[in-house]
PDB file of N, CA and C in Angstrom:
ATOM      1  N   MET A 270       1.445  13.452  -9.121  1.00 84.00           N
ATOM      2  CA  MET A 270       0.825  13.281 -10.411  1.00 84.00           C
ATOM      3  C   MET A 270       0.506  11.799 -10.612  1.00 84.00           C
ATOM      4  N   PHE A 271      -0.681  11.523 -11.097  1.00 90.00           N
ATOM      5  CA  PHE A 271      -1.143  10.148 -11.260  1.00 90.00           C
ATOM      6  C   PHE A 271      -0.213   9.339 -12.155  1.00 90.00           C
ATOM      7  N   TYR A 272       0.174   9.924 -13.276  1.00 93.00           N
ATOM      8  CA  TYR A 272       0.988   9.176 -14.237  1.00 93.00           C
ATOM      9  C   TYR A 272       2.286   8.663 -13.612  1.00 93.00           C
ATOM     10  N   ASP A 273       2.927   9.471 -12.789  1.00 93.00           N
ATOM     11  CA  ASP A 273       4.197   9.065 -12.185  1.00 93.00           C
ATOM     12  C   ASP A 273       4.028   7.809 -11.335  1.00 93.00           C
ATOM     13  N   ARG A 274       2.990   7.789 -10.526  1.00 92.00           N
ATOM     14  CA  ARG A 274       2.752   6.611  -9.676  1.00 92.00           C
ATOM     15  C   ARG A 274       2.386   5.407 -10.535  1.00 92.00           C
ATOM     16  N   PHE A 275       1.561   5.635 -11.553  1.00 94.00           N
ATOM     17  CA  PHE A 275       1.170   4.573 -12.470  1.00 94.00           C
ATOM     18  C   PHE A 275       2.400   3.990 -13.170  1.00 94.00           C
ATOM     19  N   ALA A 276       3.268   4.841 -13.688  1.00 94.00           N
ATOM     20  CA  ALA A 276       4.469   4.381 -14.383  1.00 94.00           C
ATOM     21  C   ALA A 276       5.392   3.612 -13.444  1.00 94.00           C
ATOM     22  N   LEU A 277       5.492   4.070 -12.206  1.00 92.00           N
ATOM     23  CA  LEU A 277       6.313   3.367 -11.216  1.00 92.00           C
ATOM     24  C   LEU A 277       5.773   1.966 -10.969  1.00 92.00           C
ATOM     25  N   LEU A 278       4.465   1.853 -10.805  1.00 93.00           N
ATOM     26  CA  LEU A 278       3.861   0.535 -10.582  1.00 93.00           C
ATOM     27  C   LEU A 278       4.060  -0.372 -11.789  1.00 93.00           C
ATOM     28  N   CYS A 279       3.972   0.193 -12.979  1.00 94.00           N
ATOM     29  CA  CYS A 279       4.218  -0.597 -14.188  1.00 94.00           C
ATOM     30  C   CYS A 279       5.649  -1.130 -14.195  1.00 94.00           C
ATOM     31  N   ALA A 280       6.588  -0.253 -13.893  1.00 95.00           N
ATOM     32  CA  ALA A 280       7.999  -0.661 -13.875  1.00 95.00           C
ATOM     33  C   ALA A 280       8.232  -1.760 -12.845  1.00 95.00           C
ATOM     34  N   GLN A 281       7.639  -1.598 -11.670  1.00 92.00           N
ATOM     35  CA  GLN A 281       7.807  -2.610 -10.622  1.00 92.00           C
ATOM     36  C   GLN A 281       7.183  -3.946 -11.025  1.00 92.00           C
ATOM     37  N   ALA A 282       6.095  -3.887 -11.799  1.00 93.00           N
ATOM     38  CA  ALA A 282       5.415  -5.108 -12.240  1.00 93.00           C
ATOM     39  C   ALA A 282       6.036  -5.686 -13.506  1.00 93.00           C
ATOM     40  N   GLY A 283       6.936  -4.924 -14.132  1.00 95.00           N
ATOM     41  CA  GLY A 283       7.588  -5.407 -15.349  1.00 95.00           C
ATOM     42  C   GLY A 283       6.686  -5.368 -16.575  1.00 95.00           C
ATOM     43  N   VAL A 284       5.753  -4.409 -16.610  1.00 96.00           N
ATOM     44  CA  VAL A 284       4.867  -4.260 -17.764  1.00 96.00           C
ATOM     45  C   VAL A 284       4.961  -2.827 -18.279  1.00 96.00           C
ATOM     46  N   SER A 285       4.692  -2.654 -19.561  1.00 95.00           N
ATOM     47  CA  SER A 285       4.682  -1.301 -20.108  1.00 95.00           C
ATOM     48  C   SER A 285       3.399  -0.604 -19.669  1.00 95.00           C
ATOM     49  N   VAL A 286       3.409   0.716 -19.728  1.00 93.00           N
ATOM     50  CA  VAL A 286       2.206   1.465 -19.353  1.00 93.00           C
ATOM     51  C   VAL A 286       1.065   1.127 -20.306  1.00 93.00           C
ATOM     52  N   TYR A 287       1.383   0.871 -21.559  1.00 93.00           N
ATOM     53  CA  TYR A 287       0.344   0.539 -22.526  1.00 93.00           C
ATOM     54  C   TYR A 287      -0.227  -0.854 -22.294  1.00 93.00           C
ATOM     55  N   LYS A 288       0.624  -1.792 -21.915  1.00 95.00           N
ATOM     56  CA  LYS A 288       0.147  -3.148 -21.631  1.00 95.00           C
ATOM     57  C   LYS A 288      -0.767  -3.132 -20.412  1.00 95.00           C
ATOM     58  N   ALA A 289      -0.398  -2.394 -19.396  1.00 95.00           N
ATOM     59  CA  ALA A 289      -1.250  -2.315 -18.202  1.00 95.00           C
ATOM     60  C   ALA A 289      -2.625  -1.779 -18.574  1.00 95.00           C
ATOM     61  N   CYS A 290      -2.663  -0.762 -19.420  1.00 94.00           N
ATOM     62  CA  CYS A 290      -3.950  -0.203 -19.845  1.00 94.00           C
ATOM     63  C   CYS A 290      -4.778  -1.237 -20.585  1.00 94.00           C
ATOM     64  N   THR A 291      -4.170  -1.897 -21.564  1.00 93.00           N
ATOM     65  CA  THR A 291      -4.941  -2.868 -22.341  1.00 93.00           C
ATOM     66  C   THR A 291      -5.337  -4.071 -21.493  1.00 93.00           C
ATOM     67  N   ASP A 292      -4.505  -4.444 -20.524  1.00 95.00           N
ATOM     68  CA  ASP A 292      -4.839  -5.569 -19.639  1.00 95.00           C
ATOM     69  C   ASP A 292      -6.118  -5.320 -18.847  1.00 95.00           C
ATOM     70  N   VAL A 293      -6.372  -4.067 -18.503  1.00 95.00           N
ATOM     71  CA  VAL A 293      -7.581  -3.756 -17.725  1.00 95.00           C
ATOM     72  C   VAL A 293      -8.702  -3.199 -18.598  1.00 95.00           C
ATOM     73  N   GLY A 294      -8.497  -3.211 -19.925  1.00 95.00           N
ATOM     74  CA  GLY A 294      -9.554  -2.794 -20.835  1.00 95.00           C
ATOM     75  C   GLY A 294      -9.655  -1.302 -21.075  1.00 95.00           C
ATOM     76  N   LEU A 295      -8.548  -0.601 -20.897  1.00 94.00           N
ATOM     77  CA  LEU A 295      -8.548   0.843 -21.121  1.00 94.00           C
ATOM     78  C   LEU A 295      -7.919   1.165 -22.465  1.00 94.00           C
ATOM     79  N   ASN A 296      -8.291   2.296 -23.022  1.00 89.00           N
ATOM     80  CA  ASN A 296      -7.729   2.781 -24.265  1.00 89.00           C
ATOM     81  C   ASN A 296      -6.310   3.272 -24.009  1.00 89.00           C
ATOM     82  N   ARG A 297      -5.413   2.935 -24.893  1.00 85.00           N
ATOM     83  CA  ARG A 297      -4.006   3.347 -24.733  1.00 85.00           C
ATOM     84  C   ARG A 297      -3.846   4.862 -24.751  1.00 85.00           C
ATOM     85  N   SER A 298      -4.810   5.578 -25.306  1.00 89.00           N
ATOM     86  CA  SER A 298      -4.712   7.037 -25.359  1.00 89.00           C
ATOM     87  C   SER A 298      -4.838   7.659 -23.964  1.00 89.00           C
ATOM     88  N   ALA A 299      -5.335   6.888 -23.009  1.00 90.00           N
ATOM     89  CA  ALA A 299      -5.454   7.399 -21.641  1.00 90.00           C
ATOM     90  C   ALA A 299      -4.096   7.807 -21.086  1.00 90.00           C
ATOM     91  N   VAL A 300      -3.049   7.091 -21.483  1.00 91.00           N
ATOM     92  CA  VAL A 300      -1.703   7.375 -20.985  1.00 91.00           C
ATOM     93  C   VAL A 300      -1.286   8.804 -21.328  1.00 91.00           C
ATOM     94  N   ALA A 301      -1.594   9.246 -22.524  1.00 92.00           N
ATOM     95  CA  ALA A 301      -1.227  10.618 -22.930  1.00 92.00           C
ATOM     96  C   ALA A 301      -1.942  11.639 -22.058  1.00 92.00           C
ATOM     97  N   LYS A 302      -3.193  11.379 -21.734  1.00 93.00           N
ATOM     98  CA  LYS A 302      -3.950  12.291 -20.868  1.00 93.00           C
ATOM     99  C   LYS A 302      -3.335  12.336 -19.473  1.00 93.00           C
ATOM    100  N   TRP A 303      -2.945  11.179 -18.965  1.00 94.00           N
ATOM    101  CA  TRP A 303      -2.354  11.127 -17.624  1.00 94.00           C
ATOM    102  C   TRP A 303      -1.000  11.831 -17.607  1.00 94.00           C
ATOM    103  N   LYS A 304      -0.227  11.649 -18.673  1.00 93.00           N
ATOM    104  CA  LYS A 304       1.068  12.348 -18.767  1.00 93.00           C
ATOM    105  C   LYS A 304       0.871  13.856 -18.739  1.00 93.00           C
ATOM    106  N   ALA A 305      -0.240  14.313 -19.306  1.00 94.00           N
ATOM    107  CA  ALA A 305      -0.533  15.743 -19.351  1.00 94.00           C
ATOM    108  C   ALA A 305      -1.099  16.261 -18.034  1.00 94.00           C
ATOM    109  N   GLY A 306      -1.307  15.372 -17.081  1.00 92.00           N
ATOM    110  CA  GLY A 306      -1.751  15.807 -15.758  1.00 92.00           C
ATOM    111  C   GLY A 306      -3.152  15.409 -15.369  1.00 92.00           C
ATOM    112  N   ALA A 307      -3.885  14.747 -16.246  1.00 93.00           N
ATOM    113  CA  ALA A 307      -5.246  14.320 -15.915  1.00 93.00           C
ATOM    114  C   ALA A 307      -5.224  13.152 -14.940  1.00 93.00           C
ATOM    115  N   THR A 308      -6.261  13.080 -14.149  1.00 90.00           N
ATOM    116  CA  THR A 308      -6.458  11.945 -13.247  1.00 90.00           C
ATOM    117  C   THR A 308      -7.677  11.178 -13.741  1.00 90.00           C
ATOM    118  N   PRO A 309      -7.566   9.854 -13.853  1.00 93.00           N
ATOM    119  CA  PRO A 309      -8.708   9.084 -14.348  1.00 93.00           C
ATOM    120  C   PRO A 309      -9.875   9.092 -13.360  1.00 93.00           C
ATOM    121  N   ASN A 310     -11.040   8.676 -13.853  1.00 93.00           N
ATOM    122  CA  ASN A 310     -12.208   8.613 -12.977  1.00 93.00           C
ATOM    123  C   ASN A 310     -12.054   7.476 -11.960  1.00 93.00           C
ATOM    124  N   GLY A 311     -12.950   7.455 -11.005  1.00 92.00           N
ATOM    125  CA  GLY A 311     -12.860   6.490  -9.908  1.00 92.00           C
ATOM    126  C   GLY A 311     -12.880   5.046 -10.343  1.00 92.00           C
ATOM    127  N   ALA A 312     -13.710   4.720 -11.337  1.00 92.00           N
ATOM    128  CA  ALA A 312     -13.791   3.334 -11.802  1.00 92.00           C
ATOM    129  C   ALA A 312     -12.466   2.884 -12.424  1.00 92.00           C
ATOM    130  N   THR A 313     -11.839   3.768 -13.165  1.00 94.00           N
ATOM    131  CA  THR A 313     -10.557   3.445 -13.791  1.00 94.00           C
ATOM    132  C   THR A 313      -9.474   3.274 -12.735  1.00 94.00           C
ATOM    133  N   VAL A 314      -9.445   4.171 -11.771  1.00 94.00           N
ATOM    134  CA  VAL A 314      -8.457   4.066 -10.693  1.00 94.00           C
ATOM    135  C   VAL A 314      -8.651   2.754  -9.940  1.00 94.00           C
ATOM    136  N   ALA A 315      -9.900   2.388  -9.692  1.00 94.00           N
ATOM    137  CA  ALA A 315     -10.189   1.128  -8.982  1.00 94.00           C
ATOM    138  C   ALA A 315      -9.697  -0.072  -9.782  1.00 94.00           C
ATOM    139  N   LYS A 316      -9.913  -0.066 -11.101  1.00 94.00           N
ATOM    140  CA  LYS A 316      -9.436  -1.166 -11.954  1.00 94.00           C
ATOM    141  C   LYS A 316      -7.920  -1.296 -11.878  1.00 94.00           C
ATOM    142  N   LEU A 317      -7.245  -0.149 -11.969  1.00 95.00           N
ATOM    143  CA  LEU A 317      -5.780  -0.178 -11.940  1.00 95.00           C
ATOM    144  C   LEU A 317      -5.252  -0.579 -10.563  1.00 95.00           C
ATOM    145  N   ALA A 318      -5.899  -0.116  -9.513  1.00 93.00           N
ATOM    146  CA  ALA A 318      -5.489  -0.503  -8.163  1.00 93.00           C
ATOM    147  C   ALA A 318      -5.623  -2.014  -7.986  1.00 93.00           C
ATOM    148  N   ASP A 319      -6.709  -2.560  -8.509  1.00 94.00           N
ATOM    149  CA  ASP A 319      -6.906  -4.007  -8.440  1.00 94.00           C
ATOM    150  C   ASP A 319      -5.845  -4.728  -9.267  1.00 94.00           C
ATOM    151  N   TYR A 320      -5.546  -4.214 -10.434  1.00 96.00           N
ATOM    152  CA  TYR A 320      -4.543  -4.811 -11.318  1.00 96.00           C
ATOM    153  C   TYR A 320      -3.175  -4.893 -10.637  1.00 96.00           C
ATOM    154  N   PHE A 321      -2.802  -3.804  -9.970  1.00 94.00           N
ATOM    155  CA  PHE A 321      -1.497  -3.769  -9.307  1.00 94.00           C
ATOM    156  C   PHE A 321      -1.549  -4.278  -7.871  1.00 94.00           C
ATOM    157  N   GLN A 322      -2.736  -4.584  -7.395  1.00 91.00           N
ATOM    158  CA  GLN A 322      -2.953  -5.066  -6.033  1.00 91.00           C
ATOM    159  C   GLN A 322      -2.417  -4.080  -4.997  1.00 91.00           C
ATOM    160  N   VAL A 323      -2.834  -2.829  -5.166  1.00 89.00           N
ATOM    161  CA  VAL A 323      -2.485  -1.765  -4.225  1.00 89.00           C
ATOM    162  C   VAL A 323      -3.769  -1.026  -3.857  1.00 89.00           C
ATOM    163  N   PRO A 324      -3.787  -0.344  -2.723  1.00 88.00           N
ATOM    164  CA  PRO A 324      -4.957   0.460  -2.383  1.00 88.00           C
ATOM    165  C   PRO A 324      -5.120   1.639  -3.355  1.00 88.00           C
ATOM    166  N   VAL A 325      -6.351   2.034  -3.586  1.00 90.00           N
ATOM    167  CA  VAL A 325      -6.642   3.177  -4.452  1.00 90.00           C
ATOM    168  C   VAL A 325      -5.871   4.404  -3.972  1.00 90.00           C
ATOM    169  N   ASP A 326      -5.840   4.611  -2.668  1.00 89.00           N
ATOM    170  CA  ASP A 326      -5.141   5.767  -2.109  1.00 89.00           C
ATOM    171  C   ASP A 326      -3.678   5.802  -2.534  1.00 89.00           C
ATOM    172  N   TYR A 327      -3.029   4.659  -2.556  1.00 89.00           N
ATOM    173  CA  TYR A 327      -1.623   4.624  -2.973  1.00 89.00           C
ATOM    174  C   TYR A 327      -1.483   5.017  -4.438  1.00 89.00           C
ATOM    175  N   LEU A 328      -2.373   4.521  -5.280  1.00 89.00           N
ATOM    176  CA  LEU A 328      -2.317   4.843  -6.699  1.00 89.00           C
ATOM    177  C   LEU A 328      -2.534   6.337  -6.927  1.00 89.00           C
ATOM    178  N   LEU A 329      -3.289   6.970  -6.044  1.00 89.00           N
ATOM    179  CA  LEU A 329      -3.553   8.402  -6.168  1.00 89.00           C
ATOM    180  C   LEU A 329      -2.502   9.268  -5.476  1.00 89.00           C
ATOM    181  N   GLY A 330      -1.433   8.650  -5.007  1.00 86.00           N
ATOM    182  CA  GLY A 330      -0.333   9.428  -4.457  1.00 86.00           C
ATOM    183  C   GLY A 330      -0.088   9.243  -2.972  1.00 86.00           C
ATOM    184  N   GLY A 331      -0.890   8.405  -2.315  1.00 88.00           N
ATOM    185  CA  GLY A 331      -0.687   8.157  -0.893  1.00 88.00           C
ATOM    186  C   GLY A 331       0.550   7.309  -0.644  1.00 88.00           C
ATOM    187  N   LYS A 332       0.815   7.074   0.602  1.00 84.00           N
ATOM    188  CA  LYS A 332       1.979   6.268   0.966  1.00 84.00           C
ATOM    189  C   LYS A 332       1.731   4.800   0.664  1.00 84.00           C
ATOM    190  N   ARG A 333       2.801   4.128   0.338  1.00 75.00           N
ATOM    191  CA  ARG A 333       2.724   2.696   0.059  1.00 75.00           C
ATOM    192  C   ARG A 333       2.448   1.958   1.353  1.00 75.00           C
ATOM    193  N   PRO A 334       1.501   1.047   1.320  1.00 72.00           N
ATOM    194  CA  PRO A 334       1.245   0.274   2.535  1.00 72.00           C
ATOM    195  C   PRO A 334       2.449  -0.608   2.876  1.00 72.00           C
ATOM    196  N   VAL A 335       2.667  -0.796   4.135  1.00 77.00           N
ATOM    197  CA  VAL A 335       3.777  -1.623   4.596  1.00 77.00           C
ATOM    198  C   VAL A 335       3.262  -3.043   4.780  1.00 77.00           C
ATOM    199  N   SER A 336       3.988  -3.992   4.258  1.00 79.00           N
ATOM    200  CA  SER A 336       3.572  -5.391   4.346  1.00 79.00           C
ATOM    201  C   SER A 336       3.887  -5.958   5.727  1.00 79.00           C
ATOM    202  N   ASP A 337       3.181  -7.018   6.084  1.00 81.00           N
ATOM    203  CA  ASP A 337       3.462  -7.700   7.348  1.00 81.00           C
ATOM    204  C   ASP A 337       4.903  -8.184   7.389  1.00 81.00           C
ATOM    205  N   GLU A 338       5.428  -8.630   6.247  1.00 80.00           N
ATOM    206  CA  GLU A 338       6.810  -9.113   6.206  1.00 80.00           C
ATOM    207  C   GLU A 338       7.793  -7.990   6.526  1.00 80.00           C
ATOM    208  N   GLU A 339       7.529  -6.783   6.034  1.00 79.00           N
ATOM    209  CA  GLU A 339       8.398  -5.647   6.328  1.00 79.00           C
ATOM    210  C   GLU A 339       8.310  -5.269   7.807  1.00 79.00           C
ATOM    211  N   ILE A 340       7.123  -5.343   8.364  1.00 83.00           N
ATOM    212  CA  ILE A 340       6.949  -5.051   9.789  1.00 83.00           C
ATOM    213  C   ILE A 340       7.692  -6.077  10.628  1.00 83.00           C
ATOM    214  N   LYS A 341       7.550  -7.334  10.290  1.00 82.00           N
ATOM    215  CA  LYS A 341       8.243  -8.397  11.028  1.00 82.00           C
ATOM    216  C   LYS A 341       9.749  -8.178  10.979  1.00 82.00           C
ATOM    217  N   PHE A 342      10.270  -7.834   9.808  1.00 82.00           N
ATOM    218  CA  PHE A 342      11.701  -7.601   9.680  1.00 82.00           C
ATOM    219  C   PHE A 342      12.127  -6.433  10.554  1.00 82.00           C
ATOM    220  N   ALA A 343      11.338  -5.355  10.535  1.00 83.00           N
ATOM    221  CA  ALA A 343      11.676  -4.178  11.346  1.00 83.00           C
ATOM    222  C   ALA A 343      11.642  -4.501  12.833  1.00 83.00           C
ATOM    223  N   LEU A 344      10.672  -5.282  13.253  1.00 83.00           N
ATOM    224  CA  LEU A 344      10.528  -5.597  14.672  1.00 83.00           C
ATOM    225  C   LEU A 344      11.570  -6.596  15.169  1.00 83.00           C
ATOM    226  N   PHE A 345      11.864  -7.570  14.345  1.00 82.00           N
ATOM    227  CA  PHE A 345      12.721  -8.669  14.794  1.00 82.00           C
ATOM    228  C   PHE A 345      14.096  -8.666  14.143  1.00 82.00           C
ATOM    229  N   GLY A 346      14.371  -7.686  13.312  1.00 81.00           N
ATOM    230  CA  GLY A 346      15.698  -7.557  12.717  1.00 81.00           C
ATOM    231  C   GLY A 346      16.067  -8.646  11.738  1.00 81.00           C
ATOM    232  N   GLY A 347      15.106  -9.387  11.246  1.00 72.00           N
ATOM    233  CA  GLY A 347      15.387 -10.424  10.273  1.00 72.00           C
ATOM    234  C   GLY A 347      16.053 -11.655  10.853  1.00 72.00           C
ATOM    235  N   ASP A 348      16.064 -11.765  12.189  1.00 72.00           N
ATOM    236  CA  ASP A 348      16.708 -12.912  12.827  1.00 72.00           C
ATOM    237  C   ASP A 348      15.757 -14.089  12.925  1.00 72.00           C
ATOM    238  N   GLY A 349      15.998 -15.108  12.146  1.00 74.00           N
ATOM    239  CA  GLY A 349      15.234 -16.338  12.252  1.00 74.00           C
ATOM    240  C   GLY A 349      13.800 -16.217  11.778  1.00 74.00           C
ATOM    241  N   GLU A 350      13.075 -17.299  11.949  1.00 82.00           N
ATOM    242  CA  GLU A 350      11.680 -17.357  11.526  1.00 82.00           C
ATOM    243  C   GLU A 350      10.785 -16.683  12.550  1.00 82.00           C
ATOM    244  N   ILE A 351       9.872 -15.886  12.073  1.00 83.00           N
ATOM    245  CA  ILE A 351       8.907 -15.218  12.932  1.00 83.00           C
ATOM    246  C   ILE A 351       7.580 -15.934  12.728  1.00 83.00           C
ATOM    247  N   THR A 352       7.078 -16.541  13.767  1.00 85.00           N
ATOM    248  CA  THR A 352       5.823 -17.283  13.648  1.00 85.00           C
ATOM    249  C   THR A 352       4.636 -16.329  13.696  1.00 85.00           C
ATOM    250  N   ASP A 353       3.500 -16.817  13.232  1.00 86.00           N
ATOM    251  CA  ASP A 353       2.274 -16.018  13.297  1.00 86.00           C
ATOM    252  C   ASP A 353       1.925 -15.705  14.743  1.00 86.00           C
ATOM    253  N   GLU A 354       2.215 -16.635  15.639  1.00 90.00           N
ATOM    254  CA  GLU A 354       1.927 -16.423  17.060  1.00 90.00           C
ATOM    255  C   GLU A 354       2.787 -15.300  17.641  1.00 90.00           C
ATOM    256  N   MET A 355       4.060 -15.271  17.262  1.00 89.00           N
ATOM    257  CA  MET A 355       4.948 -14.211  17.732  1.00 89.00           C
ATOM    258  C   MET A 355       4.464 -12.846  17.234  1.00 89.00           C
ATOM    259  N   TYR A 356       4.087 -12.794  15.969  1.00 86.00           N
ATOM    260  CA  TYR A 356       3.621 -11.541  15.383  1.00 86.00           C
ATOM    261  C   TYR A 356       2.306 -11.104  16.035  1.00 86.00           C
ATOM    262  N   ALA A 357       1.418 -12.045  16.290  1.00 89.00           N
ATOM    263  CA  ALA A 357       0.145 -11.723  16.948  1.00 89.00           C
ATOM    264  C   ALA A 357       0.389 -11.177  18.352  1.00 89.00           C
ATOM    265  N   GLU A 358       1.369 -11.727  19.046  1.00 92.00           N
ATOM    266  CA  GLU A 358       1.689 -11.248  20.392  1.00 92.00           C
ATOM    267  C   GLU A 358       2.207  -9.810  20.358  1.00 92.00           C
ATOM    268  N   VAL A 359       3.034  -9.501  19.379  1.00 89.00           N
ATOM    269  CA  VAL A 359       3.550  -8.140  19.238  1.00 89.00           C
ATOM    270  C   VAL A 359       2.401  -7.178  18.945  1.00 89.00           C
ATOM    271  N   LYS A 360       1.498  -7.558  18.047  1.00 88.00           N
ATOM    272  CA  LYS A 360       0.355  -6.699  17.725  1.00 88.00           C
ATOM    273  C   LYS A 360      -0.542  -6.513  18.946  1.00 88.00           C
ATOM    274  N   HIS A 361      -0.710  -7.565  19.739  1.00 91.00           N
ATOM    275  CA  HIS A 361      -1.521  -7.474  20.953  1.00 91.00           C
ATOM    276  C   HIS A 361      -0.872  -6.505  21.954  1.00 91.00           C
ATOM    277  N   PHE A 362       0.439  -6.607  22.105  1.00 92.00           N
ATOM    278  CA  PHE A 362       1.139  -5.712  23.019  1.00 92.00           C
ATOM    279  C   PHE A 362       1.049  -4.264  22.535  1.00 92.00           C
ATOM    280  N   ALA A 363       1.178  -4.052  21.227  1.00 90.00           N
ATOM    281  CA  ALA A 363       1.066  -2.702  20.672  1.00 90.00           C
ATOM    282  C   ALA A 363      -0.324  -2.121  20.948  1.00 90.00           C
ATOM    283  N   ALA A 364      -1.357  -2.938  20.825  1.00 91.00           N
ATOM    284  CA  ALA A 364      -2.718  -2.485  21.118  1.00 91.00           C
ATOM    285  C   ALA A 364      -2.855  -2.129  22.600  1.00 91.00           C
ATOM    286  N   PHE A 365      -2.216  -2.917  23.457  1.00 93.00           N
ATOM    287  CA  PHE A 365      -2.238  -2.644  24.894  1.00 93.00           C
ATOM    288  C   PHE A 365      -1.586  -1.296  25.197  1.00 93.00           C
ATOM    289  N   VAL A 366      -0.420  -1.046  24.628  1.00 92.00           N
ATOM    290  CA  VAL A 366       0.294   0.210  24.861  1.00 92.00           C
ATOM    291  C   VAL A 366      -0.530   1.386  24.334  1.00 92.00           C
ATOM    292  N   LYS A 367      -1.133   1.233  23.176  1.00 91.00           N
ATOM    293  CA  LYS A 367      -1.961   2.289  22.602  1.00 91.00           C
ATOM    294  C   LYS A 367      -3.133   2.610  23.534  1.00 91.00           C
ATOM    295  N   GLN A 368      -3.796   1.591  24.052  1.00 93.00           N
ATOM    296  CA  GLN A 368      -4.928   1.794  24.956  1.00 93.00           C
ATOM    297  C   GLN A 368      -4.475   2.447  26.260  1.00 93.00           C
ATOM    298  N   ARG A 369      -3.343   2.005  26.781  1.00 93.00           N
ATOM    299  CA  ARG A 369      -2.805   2.583  28.010  1.00 93.00           C
ATOM    300  C   ARG A 369      -2.522   4.077  27.844  1.00 93.00           C
ATOM    301  N   GLU A 370      -1.921   4.443  26.716  1.00 93.00           N
ATOM    302  CA  GLU A 370      -1.611   5.848  26.469  1.00 93.00           C
ATOM    303  C   GLU A 370      -2.888   6.667  26.264  1.00 93.00           C
ATOM    304  N   LYS A 371      -3.888   6.078  25.663  1.00 91.00           N
ATOM    305  CA  LYS A 371      -5.171   6.767  25.489  1.00 91.00           C
ATOM    306  C   LYS A 371      -5.791   7.049  26.866  1.00 91.00           C
ATOM    307  N   GLU A 372      -5.743   6.072  27.740  1.00 91.00           N
ATOM    308  CA  GLU A 372      -6.301   6.239  29.078  1.00 91.00           C
ATOM    309  C   GLU A 372      -5.538   7.306  29.867  1.00 91.00           C
ATOM    310  N   LYS A 373      -4.220   7.363  29.699  1.00 89.00           N
ATOM    311  CA  LYS A 373      -3.416   8.402  30.363  1.00 89.00           C
ATOM    312  C   LYS A 373      -3.855   9.794  29.896  1.00 89.00           C
ATOM    313  N   ARG A 374      -4.033   9.950  28.582  1.00 90.00           N
ATOM    314  CA  ARG A 374      -4.437  11.253  28.053  1.00 90.00           C
ATOM    315  C   ARG A 374      -5.822  11.651  28.559  1.00 90.00           C
ATOM    316  N   GLU A 375      -6.716  10.684  28.673  1.00 90.00           N
ATOM    317  CA  GLU A 375      -8.066  10.975  29.137  1.00 90.00           C
ATOM    318  C   GLU A 375      -8.087  11.392  30.605  1.00 90.00           C
ATOM    319  N   LYS A 376      -7.154  10.898  31.405  1.00 87.00           N
ATOM    320  CA  LYS A 376      -7.086  11.243  32.823  1.00 87.00           C
ATOM    321  C   LYS A 376      -6.507  12.644  33.031  1.00 87.00           C
ATOM    322  N   SER A 377      -5.685  13.091  32.103  1.00 78.00           N
ATOM    323  CA  SER A 377      -5.049  14.400  32.302  1.00 78.00           C
ATOM    324  C   SER A 377      -5.837  15.543  31.738  1.00 78.00           C
TER     325      SER A 377
END
């Protein structure tokens, strides 16, 4: 449900659902419609996604995108500083493995 994701983003941002609406120029009555199960139009969803700095898909119920910092922590276990060069090397290796596996599937 749209409202649930919207309310979660508001809570994470430390703003009320009504403040978020007024901040992006929406009528506060929209919240009641969303609580009742309505989904806003595309332009409204885009405004809110921009406001919360999340992809539209996430606001509509998709999975939360994973940040580079979370990926770095998962890959390196949070040990020490991870340079951009180290992260680029890991991404390059991942692309290599992906291509290798694609080629294996194509041969079989």
